[in-house]
mmCIF file of C-alpha atoms in Angstrom:
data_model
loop_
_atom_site.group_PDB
_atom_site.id
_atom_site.type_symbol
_atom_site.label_atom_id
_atom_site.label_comp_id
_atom_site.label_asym_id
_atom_site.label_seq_id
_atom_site.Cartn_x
_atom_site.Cartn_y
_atom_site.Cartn_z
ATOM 1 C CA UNK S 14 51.749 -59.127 3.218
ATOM 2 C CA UNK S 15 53.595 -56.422 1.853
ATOM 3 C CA UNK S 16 54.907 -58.394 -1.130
ATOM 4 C CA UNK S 17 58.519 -56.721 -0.478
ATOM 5 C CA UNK S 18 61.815 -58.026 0.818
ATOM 6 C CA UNK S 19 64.680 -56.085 1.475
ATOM 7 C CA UNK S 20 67.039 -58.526 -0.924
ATOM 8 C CA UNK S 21 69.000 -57.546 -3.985
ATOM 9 C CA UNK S 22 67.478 -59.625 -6.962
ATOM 10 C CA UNK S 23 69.679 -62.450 -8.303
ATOM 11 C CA UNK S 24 71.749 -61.555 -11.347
ATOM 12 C CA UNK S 25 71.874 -63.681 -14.466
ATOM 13 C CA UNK S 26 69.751 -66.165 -13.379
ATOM 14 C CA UNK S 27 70.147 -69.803 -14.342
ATOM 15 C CA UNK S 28 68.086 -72.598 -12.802
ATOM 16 C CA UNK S 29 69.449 -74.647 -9.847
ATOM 17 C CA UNK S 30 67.266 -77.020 -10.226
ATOM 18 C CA UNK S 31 63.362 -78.111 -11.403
ATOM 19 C CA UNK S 32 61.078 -80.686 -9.937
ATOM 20 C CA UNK S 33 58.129 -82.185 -12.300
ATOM 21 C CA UNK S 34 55.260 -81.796 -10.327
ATOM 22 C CA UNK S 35 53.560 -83.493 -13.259
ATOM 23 C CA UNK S 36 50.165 -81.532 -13.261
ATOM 24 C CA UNK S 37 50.219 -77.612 -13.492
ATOM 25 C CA UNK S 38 50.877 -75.619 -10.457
ATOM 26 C CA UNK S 39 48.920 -72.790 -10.279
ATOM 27 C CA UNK S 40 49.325 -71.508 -6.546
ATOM 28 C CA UNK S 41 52.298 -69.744 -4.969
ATOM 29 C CA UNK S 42 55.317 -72.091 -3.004
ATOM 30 C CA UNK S 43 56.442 -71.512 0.529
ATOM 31 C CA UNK S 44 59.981 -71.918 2.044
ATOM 32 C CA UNK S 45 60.477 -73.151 5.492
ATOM 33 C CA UNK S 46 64.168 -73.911 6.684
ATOM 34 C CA UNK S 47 65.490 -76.126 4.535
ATOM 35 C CA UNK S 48 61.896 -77.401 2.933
ATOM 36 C CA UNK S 49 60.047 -76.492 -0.539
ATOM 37 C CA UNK S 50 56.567 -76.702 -0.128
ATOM 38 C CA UNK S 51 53.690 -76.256 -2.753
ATOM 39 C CA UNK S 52 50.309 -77.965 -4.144
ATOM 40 C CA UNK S 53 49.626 -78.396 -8.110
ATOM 41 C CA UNK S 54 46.224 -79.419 -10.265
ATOM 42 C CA UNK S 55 46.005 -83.258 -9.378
ATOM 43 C CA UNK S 56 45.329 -81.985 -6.018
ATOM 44 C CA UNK S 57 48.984 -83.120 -4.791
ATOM 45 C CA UNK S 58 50.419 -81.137 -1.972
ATOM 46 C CA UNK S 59 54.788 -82.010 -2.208
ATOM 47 C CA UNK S 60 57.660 -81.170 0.336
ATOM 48 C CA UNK S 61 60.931 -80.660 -1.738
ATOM 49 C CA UNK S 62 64.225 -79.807 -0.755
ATOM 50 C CA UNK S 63 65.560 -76.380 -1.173
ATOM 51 C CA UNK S 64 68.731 -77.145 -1.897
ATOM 52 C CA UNK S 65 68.662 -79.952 -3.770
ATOM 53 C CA UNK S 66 65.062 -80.598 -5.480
ATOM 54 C CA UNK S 67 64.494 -83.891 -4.502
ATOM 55 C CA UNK S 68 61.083 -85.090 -2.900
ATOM 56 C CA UNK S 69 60.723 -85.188 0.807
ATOM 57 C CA UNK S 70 57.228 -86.249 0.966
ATOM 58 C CA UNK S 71 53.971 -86.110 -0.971
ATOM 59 C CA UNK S 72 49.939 -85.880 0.570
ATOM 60 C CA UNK S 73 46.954 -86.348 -1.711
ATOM 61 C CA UNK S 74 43.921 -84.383 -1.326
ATOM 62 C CA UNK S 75 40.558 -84.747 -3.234
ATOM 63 C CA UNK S 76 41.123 -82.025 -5.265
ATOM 64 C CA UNK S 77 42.893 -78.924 -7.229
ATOM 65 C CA UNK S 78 45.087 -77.594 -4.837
ATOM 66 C CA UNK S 79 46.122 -73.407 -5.833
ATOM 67 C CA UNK S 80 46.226 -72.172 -2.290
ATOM 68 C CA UNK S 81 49.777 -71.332 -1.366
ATOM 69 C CA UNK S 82 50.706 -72.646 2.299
ATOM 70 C CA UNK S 83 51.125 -71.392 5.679
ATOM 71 C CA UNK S 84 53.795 -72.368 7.124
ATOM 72 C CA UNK S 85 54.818 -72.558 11.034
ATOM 73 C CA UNK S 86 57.262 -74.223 13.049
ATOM 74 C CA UNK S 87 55.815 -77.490 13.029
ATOM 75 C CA UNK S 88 52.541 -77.163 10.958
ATOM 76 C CA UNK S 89 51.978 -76.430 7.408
ATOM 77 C CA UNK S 90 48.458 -75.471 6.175
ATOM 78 C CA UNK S 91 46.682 -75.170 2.506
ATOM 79 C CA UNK S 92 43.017 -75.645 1.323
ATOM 80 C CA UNK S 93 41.943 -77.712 -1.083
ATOM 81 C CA UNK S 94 39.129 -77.056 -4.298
ATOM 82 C CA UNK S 95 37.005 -79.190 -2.543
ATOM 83 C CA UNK S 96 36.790 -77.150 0.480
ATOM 84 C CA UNK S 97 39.092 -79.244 2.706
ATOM 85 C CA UNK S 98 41.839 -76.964 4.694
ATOM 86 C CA UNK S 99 44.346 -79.158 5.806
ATOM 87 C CA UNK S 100 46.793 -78.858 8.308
ATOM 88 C CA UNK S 101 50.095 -81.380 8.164
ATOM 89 C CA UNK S 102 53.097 -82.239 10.110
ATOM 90 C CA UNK S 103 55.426 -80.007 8.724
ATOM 91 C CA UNK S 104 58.280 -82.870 8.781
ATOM 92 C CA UNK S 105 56.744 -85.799 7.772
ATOM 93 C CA UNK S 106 53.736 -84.586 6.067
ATOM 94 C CA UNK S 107 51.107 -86.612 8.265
ATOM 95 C CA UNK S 108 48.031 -85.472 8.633
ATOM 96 C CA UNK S 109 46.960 -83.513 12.241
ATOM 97 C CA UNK S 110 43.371 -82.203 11.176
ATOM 98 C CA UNK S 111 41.461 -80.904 8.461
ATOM 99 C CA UNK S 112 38.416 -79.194 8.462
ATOM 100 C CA UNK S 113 35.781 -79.505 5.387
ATOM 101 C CA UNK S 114 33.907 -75.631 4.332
ATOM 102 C CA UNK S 115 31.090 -75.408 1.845
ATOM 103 C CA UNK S 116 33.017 -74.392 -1.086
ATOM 104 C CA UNK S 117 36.704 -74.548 -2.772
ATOM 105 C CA UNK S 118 39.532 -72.384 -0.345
ATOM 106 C CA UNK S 119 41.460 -71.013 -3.377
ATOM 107 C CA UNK S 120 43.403 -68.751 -0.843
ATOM 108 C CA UNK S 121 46.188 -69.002 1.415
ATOM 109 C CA UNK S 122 45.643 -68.410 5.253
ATOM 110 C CA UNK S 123 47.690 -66.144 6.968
ATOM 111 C CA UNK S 124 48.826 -66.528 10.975
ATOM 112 C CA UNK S 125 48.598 -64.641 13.977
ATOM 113 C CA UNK S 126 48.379 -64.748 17.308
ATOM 114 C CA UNK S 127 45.377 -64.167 19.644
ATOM 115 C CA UNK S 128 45.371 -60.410 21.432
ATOM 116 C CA UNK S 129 44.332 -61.747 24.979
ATOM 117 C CA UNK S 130 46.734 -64.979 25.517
ATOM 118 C CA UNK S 131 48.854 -64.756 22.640
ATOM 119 C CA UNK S 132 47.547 -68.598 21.187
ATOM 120 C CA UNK S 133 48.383 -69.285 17.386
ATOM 121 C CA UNK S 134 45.672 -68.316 15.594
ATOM 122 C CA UNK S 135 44.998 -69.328 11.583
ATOM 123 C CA UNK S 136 43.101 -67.272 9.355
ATOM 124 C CA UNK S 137 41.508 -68.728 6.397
ATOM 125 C CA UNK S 138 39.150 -67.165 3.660
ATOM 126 C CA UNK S 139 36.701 -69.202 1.406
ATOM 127 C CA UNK S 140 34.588 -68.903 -1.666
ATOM 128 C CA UNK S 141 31.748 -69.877 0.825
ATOM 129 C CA UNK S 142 32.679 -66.037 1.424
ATOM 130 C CA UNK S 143 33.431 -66.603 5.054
ATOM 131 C CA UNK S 144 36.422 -65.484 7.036
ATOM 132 C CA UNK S 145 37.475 -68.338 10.063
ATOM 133 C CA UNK S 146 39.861 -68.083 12.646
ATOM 134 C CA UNK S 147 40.591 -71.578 13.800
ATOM 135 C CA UNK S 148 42.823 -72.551 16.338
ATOM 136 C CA UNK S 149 46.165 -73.655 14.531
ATOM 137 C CA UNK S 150 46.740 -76.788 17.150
ATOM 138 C CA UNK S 151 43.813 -78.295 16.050
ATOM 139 C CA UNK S 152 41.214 -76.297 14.073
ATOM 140 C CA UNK S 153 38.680 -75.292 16.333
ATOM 141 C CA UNK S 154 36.702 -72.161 15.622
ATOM 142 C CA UNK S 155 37.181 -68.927 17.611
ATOM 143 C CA UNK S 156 35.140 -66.697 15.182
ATOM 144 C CA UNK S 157 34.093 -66.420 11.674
ATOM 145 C CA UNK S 158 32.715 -63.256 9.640
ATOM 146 C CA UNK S 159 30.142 -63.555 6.442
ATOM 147 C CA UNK S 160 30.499 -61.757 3.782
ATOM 148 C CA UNK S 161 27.624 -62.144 0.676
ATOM 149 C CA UNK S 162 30.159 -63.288 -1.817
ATOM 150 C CA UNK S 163 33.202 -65.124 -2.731
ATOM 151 C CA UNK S 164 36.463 -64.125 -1.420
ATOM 152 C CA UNK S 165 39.794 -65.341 -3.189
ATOM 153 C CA UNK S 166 42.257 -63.352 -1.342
ATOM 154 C CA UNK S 167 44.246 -63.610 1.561
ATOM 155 C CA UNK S 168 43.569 -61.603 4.687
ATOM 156 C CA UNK S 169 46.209 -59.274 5.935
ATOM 157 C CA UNK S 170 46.792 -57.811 9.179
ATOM 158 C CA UNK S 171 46.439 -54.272 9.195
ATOM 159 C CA UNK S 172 48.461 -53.587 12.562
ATOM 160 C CA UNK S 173 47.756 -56.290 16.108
ATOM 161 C CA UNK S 174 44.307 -55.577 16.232
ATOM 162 C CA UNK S 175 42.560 -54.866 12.666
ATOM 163 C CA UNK S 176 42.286 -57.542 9.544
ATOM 164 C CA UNK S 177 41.791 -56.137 6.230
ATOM 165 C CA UNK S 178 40.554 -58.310 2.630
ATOM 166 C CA UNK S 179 38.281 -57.614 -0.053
ATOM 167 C CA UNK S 180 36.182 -60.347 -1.596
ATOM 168 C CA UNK S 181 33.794 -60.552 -4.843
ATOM 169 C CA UNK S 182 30.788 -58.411 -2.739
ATOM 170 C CA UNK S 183 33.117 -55.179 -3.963
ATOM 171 C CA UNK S 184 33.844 -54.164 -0.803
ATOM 172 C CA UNK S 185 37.193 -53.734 1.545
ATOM 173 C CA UNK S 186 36.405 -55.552 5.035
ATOM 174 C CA UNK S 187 38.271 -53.892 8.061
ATOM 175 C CA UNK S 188 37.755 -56.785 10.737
ATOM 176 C CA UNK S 189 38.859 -56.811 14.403
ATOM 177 C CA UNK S 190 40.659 -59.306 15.435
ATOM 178 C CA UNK S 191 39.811 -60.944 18.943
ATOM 179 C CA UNK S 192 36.144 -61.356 18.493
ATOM 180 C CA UNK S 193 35.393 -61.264 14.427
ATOM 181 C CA UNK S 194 33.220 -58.179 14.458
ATOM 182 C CA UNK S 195 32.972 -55.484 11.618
ATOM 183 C CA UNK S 196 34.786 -52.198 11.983
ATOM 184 C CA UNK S 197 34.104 -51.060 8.686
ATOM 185 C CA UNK S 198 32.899 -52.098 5.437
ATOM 186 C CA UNK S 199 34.107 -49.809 2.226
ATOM 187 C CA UNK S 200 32.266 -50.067 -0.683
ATOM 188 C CA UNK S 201 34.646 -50.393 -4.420
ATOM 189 C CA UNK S 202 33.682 -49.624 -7.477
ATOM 190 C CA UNK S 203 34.028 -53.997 -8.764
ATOM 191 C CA UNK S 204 34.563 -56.753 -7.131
ATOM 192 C CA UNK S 205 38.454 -57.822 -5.531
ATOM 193 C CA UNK S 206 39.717 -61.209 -7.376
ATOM 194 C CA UNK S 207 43.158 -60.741 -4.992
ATOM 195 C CA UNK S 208 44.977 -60.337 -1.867
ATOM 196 C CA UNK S 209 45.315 -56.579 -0.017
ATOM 197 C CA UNK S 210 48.873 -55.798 0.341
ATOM 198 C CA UNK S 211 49.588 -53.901 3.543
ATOM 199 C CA UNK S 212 52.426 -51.014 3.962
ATOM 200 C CA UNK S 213 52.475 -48.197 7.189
ATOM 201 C CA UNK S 214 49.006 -49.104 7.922
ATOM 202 C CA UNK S 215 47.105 -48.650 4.428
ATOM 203 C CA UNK S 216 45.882 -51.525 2.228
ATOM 204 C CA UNK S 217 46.235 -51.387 -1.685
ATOM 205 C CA UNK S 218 44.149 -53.239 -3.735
ATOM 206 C CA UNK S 219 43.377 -53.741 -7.518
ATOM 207 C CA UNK S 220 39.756 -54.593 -9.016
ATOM 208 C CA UNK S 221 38.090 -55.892 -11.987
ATOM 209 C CA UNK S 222 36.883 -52.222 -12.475
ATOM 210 C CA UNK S 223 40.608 -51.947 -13.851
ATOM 211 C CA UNK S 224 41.432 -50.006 -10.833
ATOM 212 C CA UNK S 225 43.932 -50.017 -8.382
ATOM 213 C CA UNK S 226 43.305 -48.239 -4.920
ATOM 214 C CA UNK S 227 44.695 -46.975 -1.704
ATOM 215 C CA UNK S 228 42.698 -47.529 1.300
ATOM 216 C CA UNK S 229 43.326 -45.852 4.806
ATOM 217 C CA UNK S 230 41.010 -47.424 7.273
ATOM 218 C CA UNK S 231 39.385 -44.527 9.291
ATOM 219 C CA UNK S 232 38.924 -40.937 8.640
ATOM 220 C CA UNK S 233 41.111 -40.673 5.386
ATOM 221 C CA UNK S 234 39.217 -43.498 3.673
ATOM 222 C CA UNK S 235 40.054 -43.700 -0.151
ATOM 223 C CA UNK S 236 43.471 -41.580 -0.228
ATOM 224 C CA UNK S 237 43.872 -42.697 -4.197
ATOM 225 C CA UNK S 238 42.581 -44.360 -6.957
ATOM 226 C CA UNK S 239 44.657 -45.475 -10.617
ATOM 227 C CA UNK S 240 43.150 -46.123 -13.334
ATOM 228 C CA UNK S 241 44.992 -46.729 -16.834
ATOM 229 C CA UNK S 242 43.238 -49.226 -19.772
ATOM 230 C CA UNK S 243 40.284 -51.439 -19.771
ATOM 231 C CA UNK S 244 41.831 -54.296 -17.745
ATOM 232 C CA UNK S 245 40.995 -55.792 -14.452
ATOM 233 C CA UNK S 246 43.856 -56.306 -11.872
ATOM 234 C CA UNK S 247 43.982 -59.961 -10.916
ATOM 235 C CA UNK S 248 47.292 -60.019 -9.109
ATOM 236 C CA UNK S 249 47.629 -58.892 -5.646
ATOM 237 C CA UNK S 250 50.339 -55.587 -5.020
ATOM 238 C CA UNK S 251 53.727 -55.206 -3.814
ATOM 239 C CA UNK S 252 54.186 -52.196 -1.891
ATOM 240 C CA UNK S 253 57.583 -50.891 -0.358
ATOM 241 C CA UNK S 254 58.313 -47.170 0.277
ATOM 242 C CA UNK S 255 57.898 -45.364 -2.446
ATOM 243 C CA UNK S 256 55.808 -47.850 -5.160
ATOM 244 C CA UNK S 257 53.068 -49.993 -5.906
ATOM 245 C CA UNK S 258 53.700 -52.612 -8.079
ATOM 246 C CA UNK S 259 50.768 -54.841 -9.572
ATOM 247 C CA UNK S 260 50.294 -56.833 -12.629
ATOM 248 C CA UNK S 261 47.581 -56.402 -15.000
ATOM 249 C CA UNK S 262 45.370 -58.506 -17.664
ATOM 250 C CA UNK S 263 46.853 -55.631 -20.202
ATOM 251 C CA UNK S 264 49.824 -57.770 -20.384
ATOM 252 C CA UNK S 265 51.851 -54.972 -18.445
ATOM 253 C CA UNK S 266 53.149 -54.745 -14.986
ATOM 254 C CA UNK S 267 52.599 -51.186 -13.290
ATOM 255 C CA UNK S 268 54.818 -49.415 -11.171
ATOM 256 C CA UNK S 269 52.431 -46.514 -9.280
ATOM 257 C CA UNK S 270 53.721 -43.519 -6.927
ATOM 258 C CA UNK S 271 52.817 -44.609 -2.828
ATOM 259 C CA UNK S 272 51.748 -41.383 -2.045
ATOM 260 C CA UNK S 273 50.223 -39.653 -4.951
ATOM 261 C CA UNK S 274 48.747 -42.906 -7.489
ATOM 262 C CA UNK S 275 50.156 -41.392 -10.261
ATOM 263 C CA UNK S 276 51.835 -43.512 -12.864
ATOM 264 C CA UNK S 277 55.469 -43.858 -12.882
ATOM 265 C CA UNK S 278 56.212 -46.318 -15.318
ATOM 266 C CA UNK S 279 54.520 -49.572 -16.986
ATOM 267 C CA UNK S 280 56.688 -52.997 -17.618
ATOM 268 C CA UNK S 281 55.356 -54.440 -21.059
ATOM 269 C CA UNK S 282 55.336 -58.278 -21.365
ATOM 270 C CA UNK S 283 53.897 -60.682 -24.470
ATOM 271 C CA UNK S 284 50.648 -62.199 -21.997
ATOM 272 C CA UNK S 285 48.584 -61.319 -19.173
ATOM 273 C CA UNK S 286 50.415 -60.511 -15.711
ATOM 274 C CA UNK S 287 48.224 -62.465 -13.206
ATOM 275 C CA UNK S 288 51.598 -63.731 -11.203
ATOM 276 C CA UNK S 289 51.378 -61.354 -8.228
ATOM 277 C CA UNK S 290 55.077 -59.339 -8.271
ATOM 278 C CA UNK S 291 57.716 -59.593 -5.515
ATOM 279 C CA UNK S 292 59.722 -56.399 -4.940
ATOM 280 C CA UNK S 293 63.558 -56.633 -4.158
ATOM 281 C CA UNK S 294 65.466 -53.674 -2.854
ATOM 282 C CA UNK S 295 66.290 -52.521 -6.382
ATOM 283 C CA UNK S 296 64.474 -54.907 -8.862
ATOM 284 C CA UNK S 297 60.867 -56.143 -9.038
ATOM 285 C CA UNK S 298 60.550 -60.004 -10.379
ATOM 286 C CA UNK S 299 56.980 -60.994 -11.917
ATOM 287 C CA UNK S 300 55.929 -63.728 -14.076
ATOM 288 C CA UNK S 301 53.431 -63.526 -17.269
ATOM 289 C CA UNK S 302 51.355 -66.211 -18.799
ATOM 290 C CA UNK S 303 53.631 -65.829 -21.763
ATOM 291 C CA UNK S 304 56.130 -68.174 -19.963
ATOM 292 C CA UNK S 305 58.787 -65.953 -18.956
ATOM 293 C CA UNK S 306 60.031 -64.519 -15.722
ATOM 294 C CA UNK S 307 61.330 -60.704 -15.543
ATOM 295 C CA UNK S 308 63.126 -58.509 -13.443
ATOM 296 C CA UNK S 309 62.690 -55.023 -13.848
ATOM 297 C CA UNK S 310 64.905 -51.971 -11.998
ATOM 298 C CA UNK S 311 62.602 -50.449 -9.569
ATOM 299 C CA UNK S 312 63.700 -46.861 -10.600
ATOM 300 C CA UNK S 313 62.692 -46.504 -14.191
ATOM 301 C CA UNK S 314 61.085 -50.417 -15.611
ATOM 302 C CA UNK S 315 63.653 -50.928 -17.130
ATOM 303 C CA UNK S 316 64.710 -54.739 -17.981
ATOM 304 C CA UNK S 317 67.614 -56.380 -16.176
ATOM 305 C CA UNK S 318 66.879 -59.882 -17.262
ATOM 306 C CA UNK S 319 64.029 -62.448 -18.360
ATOM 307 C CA UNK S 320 64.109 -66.087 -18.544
ATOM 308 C CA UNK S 321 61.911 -68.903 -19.818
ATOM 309 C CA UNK S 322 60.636 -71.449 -17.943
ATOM 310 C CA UNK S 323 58.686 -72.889 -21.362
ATOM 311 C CA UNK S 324 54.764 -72.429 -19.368
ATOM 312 C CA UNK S 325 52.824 -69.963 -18.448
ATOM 313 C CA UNK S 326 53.339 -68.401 -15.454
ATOM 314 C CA UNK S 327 50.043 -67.073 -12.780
ATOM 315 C CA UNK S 328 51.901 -67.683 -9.390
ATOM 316 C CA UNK S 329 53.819 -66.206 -7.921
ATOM 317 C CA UNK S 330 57.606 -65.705 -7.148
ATOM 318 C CA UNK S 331 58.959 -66.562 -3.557
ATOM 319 C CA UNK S 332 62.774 -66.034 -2.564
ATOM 320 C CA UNK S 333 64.687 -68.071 -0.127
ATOM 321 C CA UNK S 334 68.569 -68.946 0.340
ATOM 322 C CA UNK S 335 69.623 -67.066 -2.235
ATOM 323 C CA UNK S 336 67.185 -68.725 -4.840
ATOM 324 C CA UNK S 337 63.865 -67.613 -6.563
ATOM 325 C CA UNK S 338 61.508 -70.670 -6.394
ATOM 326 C CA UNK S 339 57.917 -70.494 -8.856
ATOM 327 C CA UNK S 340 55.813 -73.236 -10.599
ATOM 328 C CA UNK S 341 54.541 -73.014 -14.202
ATOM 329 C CA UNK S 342 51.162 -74.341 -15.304
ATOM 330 C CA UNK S 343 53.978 -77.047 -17.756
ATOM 331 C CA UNK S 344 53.664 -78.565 -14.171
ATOM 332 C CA UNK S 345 57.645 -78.133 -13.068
ATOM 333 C CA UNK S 346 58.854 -75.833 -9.935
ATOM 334 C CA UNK S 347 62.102 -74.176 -10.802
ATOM 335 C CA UNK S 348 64.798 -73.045 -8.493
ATOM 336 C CA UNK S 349 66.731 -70.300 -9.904
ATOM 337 C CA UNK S 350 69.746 -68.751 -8.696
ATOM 338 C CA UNK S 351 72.658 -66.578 -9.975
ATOM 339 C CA UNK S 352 74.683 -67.078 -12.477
ATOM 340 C CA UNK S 353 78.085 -65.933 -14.069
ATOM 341 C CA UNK S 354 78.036 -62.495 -14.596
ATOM 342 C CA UNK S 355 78.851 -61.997 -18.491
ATOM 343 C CA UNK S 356 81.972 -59.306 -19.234
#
């Protein structure tokens, strides 16, 4: 959960293809093989081809669906708003369990395996403000850890051992892994609306206290904090060697110095920047509620190309094959890849 891939970003992008979801999509896609797969408002959760666009297979739940899957070999998992977490053959989309929590799982679970035997093991967050591990053959508990407020993040893993999120109680959870118990509990300055993103062992988090932060669990603690206007940080970091990249409610995406949280440069677009970025080897793509898509050159901000996909954007970009895949709340999933190169 770095949010970084070590890619070159497509070039002149056209789309390959769009699929009308027909209800906004408001949760991050996942790419399997040769399989698209995603949830959107009405609560549908779709398989689509990669290549091609078309519709594999469709599963209704009861309600919104915004958590972005988890996908293994045969298995693909995603909560619902009405606290259902599902988990569905990954081919046919049949159903192999669910489990029902007290309140909506807006979040995407993350997978691991279990320190002792090395069993698949699902981790799953919930505005209930509990943490599960389940079981990923069939959704039995193994732990779960309460926190006294909502958490709409994913959990990362900070190495084998050690799970890091922060929720809406303000503070940055360090978890251990085989039994569920607390290793430490840092307090923030606001409460954490998005996912940590992980790099060498230190989390790096933004707030609603328009903050963005650098946490090192252990001795260090708080190595950094960055601050610039009066607007929260919705959208969970990308992190790669040298930057932090995170979009902000100020309608700018912010590229901050790793090591030092100083600024280096700011991105400015025409509407918020909720749509967590995804950081290529030398470009960093993000979308904006204003309806476009950008990519940006990692060294300086500087623009290398935008496109509109006519709806706001507030998920996320994924990259597969060659091709960028994110859904717009106009309810269509685009598939964009390179174009011609103009001369």
């Amino acid at each position: 959960m770095s949010g970084s891939i070590p890619d070159q970003v497509i070039t002149s992008p056209r789309i390959a293809w769009s699929f009308d979801a027909a209800a906004p999509i408001s949760g991050d896609a996942g790419v399997f093989g040769s399989e698209v797969y995603f949830g959107n408002d009405d609560g549908v959760f779709f398989a689509v081809d990669l290549e091609t666009g078309e519709e594999s297979w469709r599963f209704e739940t009861g309600d919104v669906v915004e958590s972005e899957p988890t996908i293994a070999s045969e298995l693909v998992f995603f909560g619902a708003n009405d606290g259902q977490f599902y988990a569905l053959d990954r081919l046919t989309g049949a159903e192999r369990w669910r489990r029902q929590f007290d309140d909506k799982v807006a979040a995407g679970a993350n997978m691991t395996q279990s320190p002792i035997d090395g069993e698949p093991w699902v981790l799953i967050a919930g505005n209930d403000g509990v943490l599960r591990c389940l079981r990923a053959s069939d959704g039995t508990d193994i732990w779960s850890y309460q926190t006294d407020n909502i958490i709409n993040g994913s959990p990362a893993m900070l190495d084998e051992k050690r799970i890091i999120f922060g929720g809406c109680d303000a503070f940055l959870h360090i978890v251990n892994l085989e039994n569920g118990e607390s290793i430490e509990q840092y307090e923030t300055n606001a409460y954490i609306p998005c996912s940590v993103a992980v790099y060498d062992g230190i989390g790096y988090s933004g707030n609603y206290a328009n903050e963005v932060l650098a946490f090192d669990p252990g001795d260090r603690g708080q190595l950094w904090t960055y601050s610039d206007r009066q607007f929260p940080f919705f959208s969970s970091p990308a992190v790669n060697e040298t930057h932090v990249f995170i979009g902000s409610r100020d309608k700018r995406l912010h590229a901050i110095d790793r090591k030092t949280g100083v600024a280096a440069w700011t991105y400015q677009t025409s509407g918020r920047v909720d749509s967590s970025p995804l950081a290529f080897s030398d470009a960093v793509v993000v979308g904006s509620t204003d309806g476009w898509l950008y990519a940006v050159r990692q060294a300086d901000g500087t623009e290398l190309w935008k496109i509109e996909l006519g709806a706001s954007l507030i998920g996320s970009p994924v990259f597969a094959n060659g091709r960028l895949i994110i859904g717009s709340q106009g309810g269509t999933l685009f598939s964009l890849e390179s174009g011609e190169t103009e001369i």
